[in-house]
Amino acid sequence: MSTRRPLIAGNWKMYKTIAEAQKTASELIDRTAAADSVDIMIAPPFTAIASVAGIAANSRVAVGAQDLFWENDGAYTGEIAPGMLTEAGCRYVIIGHSERRQHFAETDETVNRKIAAAVKAGLVPILCIGESEAQREADETFSVLDKQVKRGLKGLFAKDLKKLVIAYEPIWAIGTGKTATSDQAQEVHRFLRQVLVELFDADFAQSVRILYGGSVKPANIAELMSMEDIDGALVGGASLDAETFARIVTF
Ligand code: 13P
């Protein structure tokens, strides 16, 4: 039985106006007020972060961002600095989501710089990794994930990564309705913990929360959470509706 506290995180991607985000956040806060054995996080689009953080202050729901830039300030049109996120009320930041790797040229190297910057700013980084369908079919899942973790955390020390969260999101399971089976996910999570033992040590590896993401819904969360190395979920589509997401949080 692990002592890791579950984390159920919602990634709202590029959905919701400020008004919609406020409404969903308020409803979620009400519906999860009694859920005191899990950590809860929502990551709205940048425009809604500050107002959602205002609503969520003094609640059980923490706020995160979906990305950040690694510099503290400068002439970087369109980018958001780590300190801007903490000022706006963020506690977490999602880094290296497969959609950013795919559409915005993120690499393990940019992910690594972002993780370091997040840690320095006191944000909890959620490092996203995952294999494509072609990579899984070619039996490359473990080697792809091994590289993503090792390159993403390169040069960082366990003492800096005390709150690190890893989210395993197989690309073929994102938004497709195809969830990895709980056994498939557990197999990967166990492997990832072994990679952390190699990189750091066993105590550190045991302390890191590893989330599963990819078509998580109320109907499959309990089964996923029953697995020894699955410590929570990063939820996309099913986090957009407060009632549905609350059912996942209170699995
Ligand atoms: P879905 O839950 O919509 O499959 O998305 C998963 C995801 O990408 C969360 O970051």
Short mmCIF file of C-alpha atoms and ligand atoms in Angstrom, two decimals:
data_model
loop_
_atom_site.label_atom_id
_atom_site.label_comp_id
_atom_site.label_asym_id
_atom_site.label_seq_id
_atom_site.Cartn_x
_atom_site.Cartn_y
_atom_site.Cartn_z
CA MET A 1 0.00 0.00 0.00
CA SER A 2 1.57 3.27 -1.01
CA THR A 3 1.58 6.34 1.18
CA ARG A 4 1.43 8.66 -1.78
CA ARG A 5 -1.50 11.06 -1.69
CA PRO A 6 -3.57 10.79 -4.87
CA LEU A 7 -3.68 13.76 -7.22
CA ILE A 8 -6.56 14.20 -9.64
CA ALA A 9 -5.72 16.94 -12.11
CA GLY A 10 -7.84 18.50 -14.83
CA ASN A 11 -6.27 19.89 -17.99
CA TRP A 12 -8.77 22.23 -19.57
CA LYS A 13 -6.61 22.70 -22.70
CA MET A 14 -7.91 25.54 -24.95
CA TYR A 15 -11.47 25.37 -23.63
CA LYS A 16 -13.55 27.80 -21.59
CA THR A 17 -13.96 31.55 -21.50
CA ILE A 18 -13.20 33.32 -18.22
CA ALA A 19 -16.90 33.23 -17.30
CA GLU A 20 -17.21 29.53 -18.11
CA ALA A 21 -14.03 28.72 -16.20
CA GLN A 22 -15.29 30.59 -13.13
CA LYS A 23 -18.61 28.77 -13.23
CA THR A 24 -17.05 25.30 -13.60
CA ALA A 25 -14.47 26.01 -10.90
CA SER A 26 -17.12 27.20 -8.40
CA GLU A 27 -19.25 24.15 -9.01
CA LEU A 28 -16.27 21.83 -8.72
CA ILE A 29 -15.22 23.45 -5.43
CA ASP A 30 -18.71 22.90 -4.01
CA ARG A 31 -18.92 19.32 -5.21
CA THR A 32 -15.48 18.32 -3.90
CA ALA A 33 -15.53 20.16 -0.57
CA ALA A 34 -15.56 16.89 1.36
CA ALA A 35 -12.91 15.10 -0.73
CA ASP A 36 -10.15 15.41 1.82
CA SER A 37 -8.08 12.37 0.90
CA VAL A 38 -7.04 13.55 -2.57
CA ASP A 39 -5.29 16.59 -3.99
CA ILE A 40 -7.25 18.30 -6.75
CA MET A 41 -5.88 20.58 -9.46
CA ILE A 42 -7.36 22.34 -12.46
CA ALA A 43 -5.37 24.00 -15.24
CA PRO A 44 -7.48 26.59 -17.07
CA PRO A 45 -6.24 28.55 -20.09
CA PHE A 46 -3.89 31.43 -19.15
CA THR A 47 -6.62 34.07 -19.46
CA ALA A 48 -8.73 32.44 -16.75
CA ILE A 49 -5.99 31.48 -14.28
CA ALA A 50 -6.09 34.59 -12.07
CA SER A 51 -9.86 34.69 -11.70
CA VAL A 52 -10.14 30.94 -11.10
CA ALA A 53 -7.33 31.16 -8.53
CA GLY A 54 -9.28 33.90 -6.77
CA ILE A 55 -12.34 31.69 -6.56
CA ALA A 56 -10.29 28.65 -5.52
CA ALA A 57 -8.34 30.41 -2.75
CA ASN A 58 -9.11 28.71 0.59
CA SER A 59 -10.67 25.75 -1.19
CA ARG A 60 -9.39 22.21 -1.73
CA VAL A 61 -8.86 22.91 -5.44
CA ALA A 62 -5.41 24.09 -6.55
CA VAL A 63 -4.74 25.87 -9.81
CA GLY A 64 -2.11 25.07 -12.42
CA ALA A 65 -0.93 26.34 -15.78
CA GLN A 66 -0.63 24.30 -18.97
CA ASP A 67 2.83 25.58 -19.89
CA LEU A 68 5.43 28.23 -19.01
CA PHE A 69 8.61 29.75 -20.42
CA TRP A 70 11.94 29.29 -18.67
CA GLU A 71 13.14 32.91 -18.56
CA ASN A 72 12.07 35.25 -15.75
CA ASP A 73 11.39 38.17 -18.09
CA GLY A 74 12.58 39.58 -21.39
CA ALA A 75 11.66 40.18 -25.01
CA TYR A 76 9.81 36.89 -25.56
CA THR A 77 6.58 37.88 -27.25
CA GLY A 78 3.72 35.62 -26.32
CA GLU A 79 5.44 33.80 -23.49
CA ILE A 80 4.59 33.58 -19.78
CA ALA A 81 7.26 33.56 -17.05
CA PRO A 82 7.24 31.24 -14.01
CA GLY A 83 6.88 34.17 -11.58
CA MET A 84 3.86 35.43 -13.48
CA LEU A 85 2.18 32.10 -12.84
CA THR A 86 2.89 32.08 -9.12
CA GLU A 87 1.69 35.68 -8.89
CA ALA A 88 -1.55 34.69 -10.66
CA GLY A 89 -2.11 31.96 -8.07
CA CYS A 90 -0.70 28.83 -9.71
CA ARG A 91 0.76 26.06 -7.61
CA TYR A 92 1.29 23.53 -10.44
CA VAL A 93 2.41 23.63 -14.04
CA ILE A 94 1.95 20.98 -16.74
CA ILE A 95 5.12 20.63 -18.80
CA GLY A 96 5.75 18.81 -22.07
CA HIS A 97 2.20 17.72 -22.84
CA SER A 98 2.18 15.65 -26.04
CA GLU A 99 0.06 18.32 -27.75
CA ARG A 100 2.82 20.85 -27.10
CA ARG A 101 5.47 18.41 -28.31
CA GLN A 102 3.40 17.72 -31.43
CA HIS A 103 2.10 21.19 -32.40
CA PHE A 104 4.57 23.60 -30.77
CA ALA A 105 7.93 21.94 -31.32
CA GLU A 106 8.60 21.13 -27.67
CA THR A 107 11.52 18.77 -27.23
CA ASP A 108 12.97 16.93 -24.26
CA GLU A 109 15.51 19.76 -24.06
CA THR A 110 12.92 22.56 -23.83
CA VAL A 111 10.96 20.42 -21.40
CA ASN A 112 14.09 20.06 -19.27
CA ARG A 113 14.63 23.85 -19.16
CA LYS A 114 10.99 24.36 -18.23
CA ILE A 115 11.11 21.80 -15.41
CA ALA A 116 14.20 23.53 -13.98
CA ALA A 117 12.51 26.94 -14.22
CA ALA A 118 9.32 25.67 -12.59
CA VAL A 119 11.23 24.16 -9.68
CA LYS A 120 13.19 27.37 -9.20
CA ALA A 121 9.96 29.37 -9.03
CA GLY A 122 8.45 26.99 -6.48
CA LEU A 123 5.90 25.53 -8.87
CA VAL A 124 5.10 21.81 -8.82
CA PRO A 125 6.02 20.48 -12.28
CA ILE A 126 3.87 17.81 -13.91
CA LEU A 127 6.18 16.23 -16.48
CA CYS A 128 4.13 14.66 -19.27
CA ILE A 129 5.47 11.74 -21.24
CA GLY A 130 3.91 9.16 -23.53
CA GLU A 131 4.45 6.99 -26.56
CA SER A 132 2.61 7.16 -29.88
CA GLU A 133 0.61 4.27 -31.27
CA ALA A 134 3.35 3.55 -33.84
CA GLN A 135 6.00 3.48 -31.10
CA ARG A 136 3.90 1.07 -29.02
CA GLU A 137 3.37 -1.18 -32.01
CA ALA A 138 7.11 -1.15 -32.73
CA ASP A 139 7.78 -2.21 -29.13
CA GLU A 140 9.51 1.06 -28.36
CA THR A 141 7.30 2.15 -25.46
CA PHE A 142 9.84 1.62 -22.70
CA SER A 143 12.80 3.07 -24.58
CA VAL A 144 10.80 6.17 -25.58
CA LEU A 145 9.62 6.75 -22.01
CA ASP A 146 13.06 6.10 -20.56
CA LYS A 147 14.51 8.81 -22.82
CA GLN A 148 11.72 11.27 -22.09
CA VAL A 149 12.20 10.93 -18.32
CA LYS A 150 16.01 10.98 -18.36
CA ARG A 151 16.26 13.92 -20.77
CA GLY A 152 13.41 15.80 -19.13
CA LEU A 153 15.05 15.59 -15.69
CA LYS A 154 18.66 15.94 -16.83
CA GLY A 155 20.91 17.88 -14.46
CA LEU A 156 18.28 18.07 -11.73
CA PHE A 157 18.69 16.65 -8.23
CA ALA A 158 16.23 14.75 -6.07
CA LYS A 159 16.32 17.55 -3.50
CA ASP A 160 15.00 19.97 -6.15
CA LEU A 161 12.32 17.58 -7.32
CA LYS A 162 10.65 16.75 -4.02
CA LYS A 163 7.19 17.55 -5.37
CA LEU A 164 7.73 16.28 -8.91
CA VAL A 165 4.71 14.70 -10.56
CA ILE A 166 4.98 12.57 -13.70
CA ALA A 167 1.99 12.07 -15.98
CA TYR A 168 2.05 9.06 -18.26
CA GLU A 169 -0.24 9.82 -21.17
CA PRO A 170 -0.07 7.36 -24.06
CA ILE A 171 -0.75 9.54 -27.10
CA TRP A 172 -3.05 6.91 -28.58
CA ALA A 173 -5.32 7.17 -25.52
CA ILE A 174 -5.71 10.96 -25.48
CA GLY A 175 -9.16 12.11 -26.54
CA THR A 176 -9.77 8.83 -28.35
CA GLY A 177 -11.90 7.00 -25.81
CA LYS A 178 -9.22 4.25 -25.89
CA THR A 179 -7.94 3.99 -22.32
CA ALA A 180 -4.88 1.92 -21.62
CA THR A 181 -6.01 -1.06 -19.56
CA SER A 182 -5.16 -0.75 -15.89
CA ASP A 183 -2.61 -3.55 -16.35
CA GLN A 184 -0.97 -1.76 -19.29
CA ALA A 185 -0.80 1.48 -17.30
CA GLN A 186 0.49 -0.26 -14.15
CA GLU A 187 3.22 -2.00 -16.16
CA VAL A 188 4.43 1.35 -17.45
CA HIS A 189 4.14 3.11 -14.07
CA ARG A 190 6.19 0.40 -12.41
CA PHE A 191 8.80 0.77 -15.14
CA LEU A 192 8.87 4.56 -14.64
CA ARG A 193 9.43 4.15 -10.92
CA GLN A 194 12.36 1.88 -11.75
CA VAL A 195 13.79 4.58 -14.03
CA LEU A 196 13.56 7.00 -11.08
CA VAL A 197 15.42 4.51 -8.87
CA GLU A 198 18.19 4.38 -11.47
CA LEU A 199 18.30 8.17 -11.82
CA PHE A 200 18.00 9.03 -8.13
CA ASP A 201 17.27 6.46 -5.41
CA ALA A 202 14.54 4.15 -4.15
CA ASP A 203 13.16 6.53 -1.51
CA PHE A 204 12.81 9.30 -4.03
CA ALA A 205 11.21 6.96 -6.57
CA GLN A 206 8.65 5.86 -3.98
CA SER A 207 7.72 9.45 -3.21
CA VAL A 208 6.99 10.62 -6.76
CA ARG A 209 3.36 10.67 -7.82
CA ILE A 210 2.84 9.11 -11.24
CA LEU A 211 -0.49 9.99 -12.85
CA TYR A 212 -2.19 8.24 -15.73
CA GLY A 213 -3.84 10.31 -18.48
CA GLY A 214 -5.82 9.36 -21.57
CA SER A 215 -9.60 8.99 -21.70
CA VAL A 216 -9.99 8.84 -17.91
CA LYS A 217 -13.66 8.98 -16.91
CA PRO A 218 -15.87 8.18 -13.92
CA ALA A 219 -16.32 4.63 -15.24
CA ASN A 220 -12.62 3.71 -15.30
CA ILE A 221 -11.00 5.78 -12.53
CA ALA A 222 -11.54 3.32 -9.66
CA GLU A 223 -9.97 0.44 -11.58
CA LEU A 224 -6.96 2.58 -12.55
CA MET A 225 -6.55 3.85 -8.97
CA SER A 226 -6.58 0.31 -7.61
CA MET A 227 -3.18 -0.30 -9.20
CA GLU A 228 -0.17 -0.02 -6.95
CA ASP A 229 1.85 2.50 -8.95
CA ILE A 230 -0.99 4.69 -10.26
CA ASP A 231 -1.22 7.71 -7.99
CA GLY A 232 -3.82 9.79 -9.76
CA ALA A 233 -4.99 11.01 -13.12
CA LEU A 234 -4.52 13.86 -15.55
CA VAL A 235 -7.94 14.30 -17.10
CA GLY A 236 -8.77 16.22 -20.27
CA GLY A 237 -12.27 16.03 -21.72
CA ALA A 238 -13.94 14.63 -18.60
CA SER A 239 -12.58 17.50 -16.47
CA LEU A 240 -14.53 20.14 -18.39
CA ASP A 241 -17.82 19.32 -16.70
CA ALA A 242 -17.83 19.91 -12.92
CA GLU A 243 -20.24 17.11 -12.11
CA THR A 244 -18.30 14.55 -14.17
CA PHE A 245 -14.92 15.68 -12.88
CA ALA A 246 -16.18 15.64 -9.28
CA ARG A 247 -17.22 12.02 -9.78
CA ILE A 248 -13.65 11.23 -10.85
CA VAL A 249 -12.20 13.10 -7.87
CA THR A 250 -14.43 11.19 -5.47
CA PHE A 251 -13.86 7.83 -7.15
P1 13P B 1 -8.50 13.12 -22.44
O1 13P B 1 -8.84 12.86 -20.99
O2 13P B 1 -9.48 14.02 -23.11
O3 13P B 1 -8.21 11.87 -23.19
O4 13P B 1 -7.13 13.98 -22.42
C1 13P B 1 -6.07 13.54 -21.66
C2 13P B 1 -5.07 14.63 -21.59
O5 13P B 1 -4.44 14.98 -22.58
C3 13P B 1 -4.85 15.30 -20.30
O6 13P B 1 -3.71 16.10 -20.31
#
